[in-house]
């Protein structure tokens, strides 16, 4: 049975609870004056990650957290080791954005074995192996399939040519947003026979790699006129590559993307990017709220879903001051 409870959170997006309810199988969390909280960040090589880490630091004082925050520098193995170290330091609760779906499962299992409740934030793990309400309390994050679908729908509505030749820049291979943003976009775009995805390659959610991959793909597919990037950093990298090649992003190449960073909103205002579907990094206040509800014995649904907005020429200027 589904239920939807609208929460009052500081997240800019509307947040709703949906999907399965967590059970007593996850370790309990005692109500305390202060909590020792672990936040095991995966990397800090882009504005999204930096904003997310800052959101946890900004929340720590108000939520009575003694925060231990680590940075795995893009290594899933280090992220697992960081969680090991947090367990050894006696954290009360773990917030984990798993870099990839499978390699972080041992971290989830070890935290549970140590009696530490885990909340996955912004990315999830392989649902066939680790389950909310059993191995971790809940996943706090967006519907990535829907994000990809909404990017495709904007393109279908706004592309005015006869033939869309699409290059897709994928996020980190094996990560939940890369898997799901691809599925959501590809499935929806396949319903419109004006479009063909001629290449789909990973840029690891990084600006530099996105630029390099775009440079290579441009050689093989000089007729590309649409770029779908799984995040804004890769979209900005693609814009740089296109401009270096003498192309005009926003004029002869339509750029669609996901996140809502400051650089992306500026690119929309400048007419270089068409749309970015929001994926908010501001998880600190939501993490505090859900953790306190869990400590109070309230039922927590397996997926605390963040609702995302869409930024286009119509509203980018209204939101750039709040962007990161
Ligand atoms: O997990 C969310 C994704 O991770 C963001 O879209 C991306 O920019 C980040 O690195």
CSV table of C-alpha atoms and ligand atoms in Angstrom, one decimal:
chain,number,residue,atom,x,y,z
A,1,UNK,CA,0.0,0.0,0.0
A,2,UNK,CA,1.3,3.5,-0.8
A,3,UNK,CA,1.0,6.5,1.4
A,4,UNK,CA,2.1,10.1,0.7
A,5,UNK,CA,3.0,12.5,3.5
A,6,UNK,CA,4.1,16.0,2.6
A,7,UNK,CA,7.0,17.0,4.9
A,8,UNK,CA,8.0,20.5,5.9
A,9,UNK,CA,11.7,20.5,5.0
A,10,UNK,CA,14.2,23.1,4.0
A,11,UNK,CA,14.7,21.3,0.6
A,12,UNK,CA,13.7,23.6,-2.1
A,13,UNK,CA,11.9,20.8,-3.9
A,14,UNK,CA,8.7,19.3,-2.6
A,15,UNK,CA,9.4,16.1,-0.7
A,16,UNK,CA,7.0,13.2,-0.3
A,17,UNK,CA,7.2,9.8,1.3
A,18,UNK,CA,6.3,6.9,-1.0
A,19,UNK,CA,6.8,3.1,-1.4
A,20,UNK,CA,7.4,0.4,1.2
A,21,UNK,CA,7.6,1.0,5.0
A,22,UNK,CA,10.8,0.2,6.9
A,23,UNK,CA,10.5,-2.5,9.5
A,24,UNK,CA,12.1,-3.4,12.8
A,25,UNK,CA,14.7,-5.4,10.9
A,26,UNK,CA,16.9,-2.3,10.7
A,27,UNK,CA,18.9,-1.4,13.9
A,28,UNK,CA,17.1,1.0,16.2
A,29,UNK,CA,18.3,4.6,17.0
A,30,UNK,CA,18.1,5.8,20.5
A,31,UNK,CA,16.8,9.3,21.2
A,32,UNK,CA,19.8,11.3,22.4
A,33,UNK,CA,20.9,14.9,23.1
A,34,UNK,CA,23.7,14.6,20.5
A,35,UNK,CA,24.5,12.0,17.8
A,36,UNK,CA,27.8,11.0,16.3
A,37,UNK,CA,26.9,11.0,12.6
A,38,UNK,CA,28.9,9.6,9.7
A,39,UNK,CA,28.6,11.1,6.2
A,40,UNK,CA,30.8,9.1,3.7
A,41,UNK,CA,31.0,11.3,0.6
A,42,UNK,CA,32.2,9.6,-2.6
A,43,UNK,CA,34.1,12.5,-4.3
A,44,UNK,CA,34.4,16.3,-4.3
A,45,UNK,CA,35.2,17.0,-7.9
A,46,UNK,CA,32.1,18.9,-8.9
A,47,UNK,CA,29.8,21.6,-7.5
A,48,UNK,CA,27.0,19.1,-6.8
A,49,UNK,CA,29.1,17.0,-4.4
A,50,UNK,CA,30.6,20.1,-2.7
A,51,UNK,CA,27.1,21.5,-2.2
A,52,UNK,CA,25.8,18.2,-0.7
A,53,UNK,CA,28.8,18.0,1.7
A,54,UNK,CA,28.3,21.6,2.8
A,55,UNK,CA,24.6,20.9,3.4
A,56,UNK,CA,25.5,18.2,5.9
A,57,UNK,CA,28.1,20.5,7.6
A,58,UNK,CA,25.5,23.3,7.7
A,59,UNK,CA,22.9,21.0,9.3
A,60,UNK,CA,25.2,19.6,11.9
A,61,UNK,CA,24.9,22.3,14.6
A,62,UNK,CA,21.1,22.7,14.3
A,63,UNK,CA,20.6,18.9,14.4
A,64,UNK,CA,23.0,18.3,17.3
A,65,UNK,CA,25.3,16.2,15.2
A,66,UNK,CA,29.0,15.6,15.8
A,67,UNK,CA,29.7,15.0,12.2
A,68,UNK,CA,32.4,12.8,10.8
A,69,UNK,CA,32.6,13.5,7.0
A,70,UNK,CA,35.0,11.8,4.7
A,71,UNK,CA,35.8,12.0,1.0
A,72,UNK,CA,36.5,8.8,-1.0
A,73,UNK,CA,38.0,10.8,-3.9
A,74,UNK,CA,36.1,8.8,-6.5
A,75,UNK,CA,37.1,5.4,-5.2
A,76,UNK,CA,34.3,2.9,-4.2
A,77,UNK,CA,37.0,0.9,-2.3
A,78,UNK,CA,38.0,3.9,-0.3
A,79,UNK,CA,34.3,4.7,0.4
A,80,UNK,CA,33.9,1.2,1.9
A,81,UNK,CA,37.1,1.8,4.0
A,82,UNK,CA,35.8,5.1,5.1
A,83,UNK,CA,32.6,3.5,6.4
A,84,UNK,CA,34.7,0.8,8.2
A,85,UNK,CA,36.6,3.6,9.9
A,86,UNK,CA,33.4,5.4,11.0
A,87,UNK,CA,32.0,2.1,12.4
A,88,UNK,CA,35.3,1.7,14.4
A,89,UNK,CA,34.8,5.3,15.7
A,90,UNK,CA,31.4,4.4,17.0
A,91,UNK,CA,29.0,6.4,14.9
A,92,UNK,CA,25.3,6.3,15.9
A,93,UNK,CA,24.0,6.6,12.4
A,94,UNK,CA,25.4,6.5,8.8
A,95,UNK,CA,24.4,8.6,5.8
A,96,UNK,CA,25.8,7.1,2.7
A,97,UNK,CA,25.7,8.2,-1.0
A,98,UNK,CA,26.9,5.0,-2.6
A,99,UNK,CA,29.1,5.8,-5.6
A,100,UNK,CA,28.1,2.6,-7.5
A,101,UNK,CA,25.2,0.2,-6.9
A,102,UNK,CA,27.2,-3.0,-6.2
A,103,UNK,CA,30.6,-2.2,-4.6
A,104,UNK,CA,29.1,-0.3,-1.7
A,105,UNK,CA,26.8,-3.2,-0.6
A,106,UNK,CA,29.5,-4.5,1.9
A,107,UNK,CA,29.5,-1.1,3.6
A,108,UNK,CA,25.7,-1.3,4.1
A,109,UNK,CA,25.9,-4.9,5.4
A,110,UNK,CA,28.8,-4.1,7.8
A,111,UNK,CA,27.0,-1.1,9.2
A,112,UNK,CA,23.9,-3.2,9.8
A,113,UNK,CA,26.0,-5.9,11.5
A,114,UNK,CA,27.5,-3.3,13.8
A,115,UNK,CA,24.0,-2.2,14.8
A,116,UNK,CA,24.2,1.2,13.0
A,117,UNK,CA,21.1,2.4,11.1
A,118,UNK,CA,22.0,3.5,7.5
A,119,UNK,CA,20.2,6.0,5.3
A,120,UNK,CA,21.3,6.0,1.7
A,121,UNK,CA,21.3,9.6,0.3
A,122,UNK,CA,21.1,10.7,-3.3
A,123,UNK,CA,22.1,7.3,-4.8
A,124,UNK,CA,21.0,3.8,-4.1
A,125,UNK,CA,22.4,0.3,-4.2
A,126,UNK,CA,21.4,-2.8,-6.1
A,127,UNK,CA,17.8,-3.4,-4.9
A,128,UNK,CA,18.1,-7.2,-5.6
A,129,UNK,CA,20.8,-7.5,-2.9
A,130,UNK,CA,20.3,-4.8,-0.3
A,131,UNK,CA,16.7,-3.7,0.6
A,132,UNK,CA,15.2,-0.8,2.5
A,133,UNK,CA,13.7,-1.7,5.8
A,134,UNK,CA,15.9,-4.7,6.0
A,135,UNK,CA,19.6,-3.8,5.3
A,136,UNK,CA,19.3,0.0,5.4
A,137,UNK,CA,16.5,2.2,6.7
A,138,UNK,CA,15.6,4.1,3.6
A,139,UNK,CA,16.8,5.8,0.4
A,140,UNK,CA,16.5,9.6,0.4
A,141,UNK,CA,16.5,10.8,-3.2
A,142,UNK,CA,15.1,11.6,-6.6
A,143,UNK,CA,13.3,9.4,-9.1
A,144,UNK,CA,16.1,9.2,-11.7
A,145,UNK,CA,14.0,7.3,-14.3
A,146,UNK,CA,11.5,10.2,-14.2
A,147,UNK,CA,14.3,12.8,-14.5
A,148,UNK,CA,15.5,11.1,-17.7
A,149,UNK,CA,12.0,10.8,-19.0
A,150,UNK,CA,11.3,14.5,-18.3
A,151,UNK,CA,14.5,15.5,-20.2
A,152,UNK,CA,13.3,13.4,-23.2
A,153,UNK,CA,9.8,15.0,-23.0
A,154,UNK,CA,11.2,18.5,-23.1
A,155,UNK,CA,13.3,17.5,-26.1
A,156,UNK,CA,10.3,16.0,-27.9
A,157,UNK,CA,8.2,19.1,-27.3
A,158,UNK,CA,10.9,21.6,-28.2
A,159,UNK,CA,13.0,20.1,-31.0
A,160,UNK,CA,11.9,21.7,-34.2
A,161,UNK,CA,14.0,19.7,-36.7
A,162,UNK,CA,13.0,16.5,-38.7
A,163,UNK,CA,15.9,14.4,-37.4
A,164,UNK,CA,17.5,14.5,-34.0
A,165,UNK,CA,21.0,12.9,-33.9
A,166,UNK,CA,21.7,12.3,-30.2
A,167,UNK,CA,24.9,11.8,-28.3
A,168,UNK,CA,24.3,10.6,-24.7
A,169,UNK,CA,26.9,11.3,-22.1
A,170,UNK,CA,26.3,8.8,-19.3
A,171,UNK,CA,27.2,9.2,-15.6
A,172,UNK,CA,29.4,6.9,-13.5
A,173,UNK,CA,29.1,3.3,-14.9
A,174,UNK,CA,27.2,1.1,-12.4
A,175,UNK,CA,25.7,4.0,-10.4
A,176,UNK,CA,22.0,4.3,-9.8
A,177,UNK,CA,21.5,7.7,-11.5
A,178,UNK,CA,23.4,6.6,-14.6
A,179,UNK,CA,21.4,3.4,-14.9
A,180,UNK,CA,18.1,5.1,-14.3
A,181,UNK,CA,18.6,8.4,-16.2
A,182,UNK,CA,19.5,6.3,-19.2
A,183,UNK,CA,16.5,4.1,-19.0
A,184,UNK,CA,14.1,7.0,-18.5
A,185,UNK,CA,15.4,9.0,-21.4
A,186,UNK,CA,16.1,6.1,-23.9
A,187,UNK,CA,12.7,4.5,-23.4
A,188,UNK,CA,10.8,7.8,-23.9
A,189,UNK,CA,12.8,9.0,-26.8
A,190,UNK,CA,12.3,5.6,-28.6
A,191,UNK,CA,8.6,6.5,-28.8
A,192,UNK,CA,9.4,9.3,-31.3
A,193,UNK,CA,11.0,8.1,-34.5
A,194,UNK,CA,12.5,11.5,-35.3
A,195,UNK,CA,15.3,10.7,-32.9
A,196,UNK,CA,18.2,8.3,-33.0
A,197,UNK,CA,20.8,7.9,-30.2
A,198,UNK,CA,24.0,7.4,-32.3
A,199,UNK,CA,26.4,7.1,-29.3
A,200,UNK,CA,26.1,6.6,-25.6
A,201,UNK,CA,29.3,6.7,-23.5
A,202,UNK,CA,30.3,7.4,-20.0
A,203,UNK,CA,31.8,10.7,-18.9
A,204,UNK,CA,31.8,9.7,-15.2
A,205,UNK,CA,29.6,12.7,-14.2
A,206,UNK,CA,32.8,14.9,-14.7
A,207,UNK,CA,33.2,18.1,-16.7
A,208,UNK,CA,36.7,17.2,-18.1
A,209,UNK,CA,35.8,13.7,-19.2
A,210,UNK,CA,32.5,14.9,-20.6
A,211,UNK,CA,34.5,17.4,-22.8
A,212,UNK,CA,37.0,14.8,-23.9
A,213,UNK,CA,34.3,12.2,-24.7
A,214,UNK,CA,32.4,14.8,-26.7
A,215,UNK,CA,35.5,15.8,-28.6
A,216,UNK,CA,36.0,12.1,-29.6
A,217,UNK,CA,32.3,11.5,-30.4
A,218,UNK,CA,32.2,14.6,-32.6
A,219,UNK,CA,34.8,13.2,-34.9
A,220,UNK,CA,32.8,10.0,-35.3
A,221,UNK,CA,29.4,11.8,-35.5
A,222,UNK,CA,29.9,15.3,-37.0
A,223,UNK,CA,26.1,15.4,-37.7
A,224,UNK,CA,25.2,15.4,-34.0
A,225,UNK,CA,22.5,18.0,-33.2
A,226,UNK,CA,21.4,16.9,-29.7
A,227,UNK,CA,23.4,16.2,-26.6
A,228,UNK,CA,21.8,14.5,-23.6
A,229,UNK,CA,24.1,14.6,-20.5
A,230,UNK,CA,23.3,12.7,-17.3
A,231,UNK,CA,24.5,15.8,-15.4
A,232,UNK,CA,25.3,19.4,-15.8
A,233,UNK,CA,29.0,19.1,-15.4
A,234,UNK,CA,29.2,16.8,-18.5
A,235,UNK,CA,26.8,19.1,-20.4
A,236,UNK,CA,29.1,22.1,-19.7
A,237,UNK,CA,32.1,20.0,-20.9
A,238,UNK,CA,30.2,19.1,-24.0
A,239,UNK,CA,29.4,22.8,-24.7
A,240,UNK,CA,33.1,23.5,-24.4
A,241,UNK,CA,34.0,20.7,-26.9
A,242,UNK,CA,31.3,21.8,-29.3
A,243,UNK,CA,32.4,25.5,-29.2
A,244,UNK,CA,36.0,24.5,-29.8
A,245,UNK,CA,34.8,22.6,-32.9
A,246,UNK,CA,33.1,25.7,-34.2
A,247,UNK,CA,29.6,24.5,-33.3
A,248,UNK,CA,26.9,26.7,-31.7
A,249,UNK,CA,25.3,25.0,-28.7
A,250,UNK,CA,21.7,26.2,-28.3
A,251,UNK,CA,21.6,27.1,-32.0
A,252,UNK,CA,22.7,24.1,-34.0
A,253,UNK,CA,23.0,21.6,-31.1
A,254,UNK,CA,20.3,21.3,-28.4
A,255,UNK,CA,21.6,20.5,-25.0
A,256,UNK,CA,19.5,18.7,-22.4
A,257,UNK,CA,20.8,17.8,-18.9
A,258,UNK,CA,20.1,17.1,-15.2
A,259,UNK,CA,21.0,18.8,-11.9
A,260,UNK,CA,20.4,22.6,-11.9
A,261,UNK,CA,23.9,23.9,-11.1
A,262,UNK,CA,24.7,27.6,-11.4
A,263,UNK,CA,26.8,27.1,-14.6
A,264,UNK,CA,23.9,25.2,-16.2
A,265,UNK,CA,21.3,27.9,-15.3
A,266,UNK,CA,23.8,30.5,-16.7
A,267,UNK,CA,24.1,28.4,-19.9
A,268,UNK,CA,20.3,28.4,-20.2
A,269,UNK,CA,20.1,32.2,-19.7
A,270,UNK,CA,22.9,32.6,-22.3
A,271,UNK,CA,20.9,30.4,-24.8
A,272,UNK,CA,23.4,27.6,-24.9
A,273,UNK,CA,21.4,24.9,-23.0
A,274,UNK,CA,17.7,24.1,-23.4
A,275,UNK,CA,16.8,22.4,-20.1
A,276,UNK,CA,18.1,21.0,-16.9
A,277,UNK,CA,15.9,18.8,-14.8
A,278,UNK,CA,16.5,19.5,-11.1
A,279,UNK,CA,18.4,17.0,-8.8
A,280,UNK,CA,18.8,18.8,-5.5
A,281,UNK,CA,22.1,18.2,-3.5
A,282,UNK,CA,20.7,19.9,-0.3
A,283,UNK,CA,20.1,16.7,1.7
A,284,UNK,CA,21.2,17.9,5.2
A,285,UNK,CA,17.9,19.2,6.5
A,286,UNK,CA,16.0,16.2,5.1
A,287,UNK,CA,18.5,13.8,6.7
A,288,UNK,CA,18.0,15.5,10.1
A,289,UNK,CA,14.3,15.3,9.8
A,290,UNK,CA,14.1,11.7,8.8
A,291,UNK,CA,16.7,10.6,11.3
A,292,UNK,CA,14.8,12.2,14.2
A,293,UNK,CA,11.5,10.6,13.1
A,294,UNK,CA,13.3,7.2,13.0
A,295,UNK,CA,14.7,7.8,16.5
A,296,UNK,CA,11.2,8.7,17.7
A,297,UNK,CA,9.9,5.3,16.5
A,298,UNK,CA,8.0,6.6,13.5
A,299,UNK,CA,7.6,4.4,10.5
A,300,UNK,CA,10.0,5.5,7.7
A,301,UNK,CA,9.0,4.5,4.1
A,302,UNK,CA,11.7,2.7,2.1
A,303,UNK,CA,12.0,5.6,-0.3
A,304,UNK,CA,11.8,9.2,0.9
A,305,UNK,CA,11.3,10.7,-2.5
A,306,UNK,CA,12.6,14.2,-3.5
A,307,UNK,CA,10.4,16.0,-6.1
A,308,UNK,CA,12.3,17.9,-8.8
A,309,UNK,CA,11.6,21.0,-10.7
A,310,UNK,CA,12.6,21.8,-14.3
A,311,UNK,CA,14.7,24.8,-15.3
A,312,UNK,CA,14.3,26.4,-18.8
A,313,UNK,CA,14.5,29.8,-20.4
A,314,UNK,CA,11.2,30.6,-18.6
A,315,UNK,CA,12.5,30.4,-15.0
A,316,UNK,CA,16.4,30.0,-15.0
A,317,UNK,CA,17.0,33.7,-14.1
A,318,UNK,CA,14.5,33.4,-11.2
A,319,UNK,CA,16.5,30.5,-9.6
A,320,UNK,CA,20.2,31.3,-10.4
A,321,UNK,CA,20.8,33.1,-7.1
A,322,UNK,CA,19.9,30.0,-5.1
A,323,UNK,CA,22.0,27.7,-7.3
A,324,UNK,CA,25.4,26.2,-6.4
B,1,LIG,O1,23.7,11.1,-7.5
B,1,LIG,C1,23.4,12.4,-8.0
B,1,LIG,C2,24.4,12.8,-9.1
B,1,LIG,O2,25.7,12.6,-8.6
B,1,LIG,C3,24.3,14.2,-9.6
B,1,LIG,O3,23.4,14.3,-10.6
B,1,LIG,C4,25.6,14.3,-10.1
B,1,LIG,O4,25.9,15.6,-10.6
B,1,LIG,C5,26.4,13.8,-9.0
B,1,LIG,O5,27.7,13.6,-9.1
